[in-house]
Amino acid sequence: MENLEIILTNFNKDALDKFILEELNLSEVNIESSHFYDNNSGQDIEFYQIESIIEIFSPMGTGNIVVEKLKFGINLNNIVIVFSFDERLGDIILNFPDSNIFVGDKHITQFHSRCLLKYLINLKNKYNIPNIRFGYEPASDDDTCLISINNDELDINSALEKIIK
């Protein structure tokens, strides 16, 4: 089993609280573990201790959350979410087993892939994300990136062919 990654690149920090509440719904899911560093107190903290995610990443910072289950266009299980931010922009990486999409049956795999791609396109537009990369870990490498959703219009059928080989 391999891991897949979704990388939301150059995500604007100002939209982070909204993204976490509306898209990730982290207050409602089963968080298995988390780790953040509070620059103000100089201490390691967990997600439930955070009052404002933007403050935790000010002026910059990183953190991670391990989630048992997440609705992200499709149901994803066993997800690691990594946040890495500088003063204004950052990357959000979602890492999960490929069995969340590749389930054996080609039609189900195609359905899951199509739903996920449509969701990512909507996220890109809603949060003005310059680029979303999807592929095998590490999706940041061109060799393992299957799809890059940027300002060019994405042909979903061609993208599905790249995913389902």
CSV table of C-alpha atoms in Angstrom, one decimal, residues 6-129:
chain,number,residue,atom,x,y,z
A,6,ILE,CA,-2.9,16.5,-1.7
A,7,ILE,CA,-0.9,19.6,-1.4
A,8,LEU,CA,-2.6,23.0,-1.2
A,9,THR,CA,0.2,25.3,-2.1
A,10,ASN,CA,0.6,29.0,-1.1
A,11,PHE,CA,-2.6,28.9,0.9
A,12,ASN,CA,-3.5,32.3,2.3
A,13,LYS,CA,-3.2,32.3,6.1
A,14,ASP,CA,-6.1,34.7,6.5
A,15,ALA,CA,-8.5,31.9,5.2
A,16,LEU,CA,-7.1,29.2,7.5
A,17,ASP,CA,-9.6,29.4,10.3
A,18,LYS,CA,-12.5,29.3,7.8
A,19,PHE,CA,-10.9,26.4,6.0
A,20,ILE,CA,-10.4,24.4,9.2
A,21,LEU,CA,-14.0,25.0,10.4
A,22,GLU,CA,-15.9,24.7,7.1
A,23,GLU,CA,-13.8,22.2,5.1
A,24,LEU,CA,-12.0,20.0,7.6
A,25,ASN,CA,-14.6,20.2,10.3
A,26,LEU,CA,-11.9,19.3,12.8
A,27,SER,CA,-14.0,20.2,15.7
A,28,GLU,CA,-16.4,17.3,14.7
A,29,VAL,CA,-14.0,14.6,13.7
A,30,ASN,CA,-12.0,12.1,15.7
A,31,ILE,CA,-8.6,13.5,16.1
A,32,GLU,CA,-6.2,10.8,17.0
A,33,SER,CA,-3.2,13.1,17.7
A,34,SER,CA,-1.9,16.5,17.0
A,35,HIS,CA,1.2,18.6,17.5
A,36,PHE,CA,1.7,22.3,17.3
A,37,TYR,CA,4.3,24.7,18.6
A,38,ASP,CA,3.0,27.9,20.3
A,39,ASN,CA,5.5,30.6,19.5
A,40,ASN,CA,4.1,32.9,22.2
A,41,SER,CA,4.4,30.5,25.1
A,42,GLY,CA,7.3,28.5,23.7
A,43,GLN,CA,5.5,25.2,24.4
A,44,ASP,CA,4.2,22.3,22.4
A,45,ILE,CA,0.4,22.1,22.4
A,46,GLU,CA,-2.4,20.0,20.9
A,47,PHE,CA,-5.2,21.1,18.6
A,48,TYR,CA,-7.8,21.3,21.3
A,49,GLN,CA,-5.7,23.9,23.1
A,50,ILE,CA,-5.7,26.3,20.1
A,51,GLU,CA,-8.0,29.3,20.2
A,52,SER,CA,-6.9,30.7,16.9
A,53,ILE,CA,-4.9,28.7,14.3
A,54,ILE,CA,-3.7,32.0,12.7
A,55,GLU,CA,-2.1,33.1,16.0
A,56,ILE,CA,-0.3,29.7,16.3
A,57,PHE,CA,1.2,30.3,12.9
A,58,SER,CA,2.2,33.9,13.6
A,59,PRO,CA,4.6,35.0,12.6
A,60,MET,CA,5.2,31.5,11.1
A,61,GLY,CA,4.9,27.9,12.2
A,62,THR,CA,4.1,24.3,11.6
A,63,GLY,CA,1.8,21.7,13.0
A,64,ASN,CA,0.2,18.4,12.2
A,65,ILE,CA,-3.0,16.5,13.0
A,66,VAL,CA,-3.8,12.8,12.6
A,67,VAL,CA,-7.4,12.2,11.8
A,68,GLU,CA,-9.2,8.9,11.8
A,69,LYS,CA,-11.9,9.9,9.3
A,70,LEU,CA,-12.5,13.1,7.2
A,71,LYS,CA,-15.1,14.1,4.6
A,72,PHE,CA,-13.0,15.8,1.9
A,73,GLY,CA,-15.1,15.4,-1.3
A,74,ILE,CA,-15.1,11.7,-0.5
A,75,ASN,CA,-14.6,9.8,2.8
A,76,LEU,CA,-11.0,9.6,3.7
A,77,ASN,CA,-9.6,7.4,6.5
A,78,ASN,CA,-6.3,7.6,8.4
A,79,ILE,CA,-5.2,11.1,7.3
A,80,VAL,CA,-2.2,13.1,8.3
A,81,ILE,CA,-2.7,16.8,7.8
A,82,VAL,CA,0.5,19.0,7.9
A,83,PHE,CA,0.4,22.8,8.1
A,84,SER,CA,3.5,24.8,7.3
A,85,PHE,CA,3.2,28.6,7.1
A,86,ASP,CA,5.4,31.6,6.8
A,87,GLU,CA,4.3,35.2,7.4
A,88,ARG,CA,1.4,35.2,4.9
A,89,LEU,CA,1.3,31.9,2.9
A,90,GLY,CA,1.7,28.3,3.5
A,91,ASP,CA,1.2,24.7,2.4
A,92,ILE,CA,-1.4,22.3,3.7
A,93,ILE,CA,-0.6,18.6,3.0
A,94,LEU,CA,-3.1,15.8,3.4
A,95,ASN,CA,-1.5,12.4,3.3
A,96,PHE,CA,-3.6,9.2,3.3
A,97,PRO,CA,-3.5,5.5,2.1
A,98,ASP,CA,-4.2,5.0,-1.6
A,99,SER,CA,-6.9,2.4,-0.5
A,100,ASN,CA,-9.2,5.4,0.1
A,101,ILE,CA,-9.4,5.9,-3.7
A,102,PHE,CA,-8.2,2.6,-5.2
A,103,VAL,CA,-10.6,0.1,-4.0
A,104,GLY,CA,-10.2,-2.6,-6.6
A,105,ASP,CA,-13.3,-1.9,-8.7
A,106,LYS,CA,-12.5,0.4,-11.5
A,107,HIS,CA,-15.9,2.1,-11.5
A,108,ILE,CA,-15.7,2.9,-7.8
A,109,THR,CA,-12.2,4.1,-8.2
A,110,GLN,CA,-13.2,6.4,-11.1
A,111,PHE,CA,-16.2,7.7,-9.0
A,112,HIS,CA,-14.0,8.4,-6.0
A,113,SER,CA,-11.4,10.1,-8.2
A,114,ARG,CA,-14.0,12.2,-10.0
A,115,CYS,CA,-15.6,13.4,-6.7
A,116,LEU,CA,-12.2,14.2,-5.2
A,117,LEU,CA,-11.1,16.2,-8.3
A,118,LYS,CA,-14.4,18.2,-8.4
A,119,TYR,CA,-14.0,19.0,-4.7
A,120,LEU,CA,-10.4,20.1,-5.2
A,121,ILE,CA,-11.4,22.4,-8.1
A,122,ASN,CA,-14.1,23.9,-5.9
A,123,LEU,CA,-11.6,24.4,-3.1
A,124,LYS,CA,-9.1,26.1,-5.4
A,125,ASN,CA,-11.7,28.5,-6.5
A,126,LYS,CA,-13.3,29.1,-3.1
A,127,TYR,CA,-10.0,29.8,-1.4
A,128,ASN,CA,-8.1,31.2,-4.3
A,129,ILE,CA,-5.4,28.5,-4.1
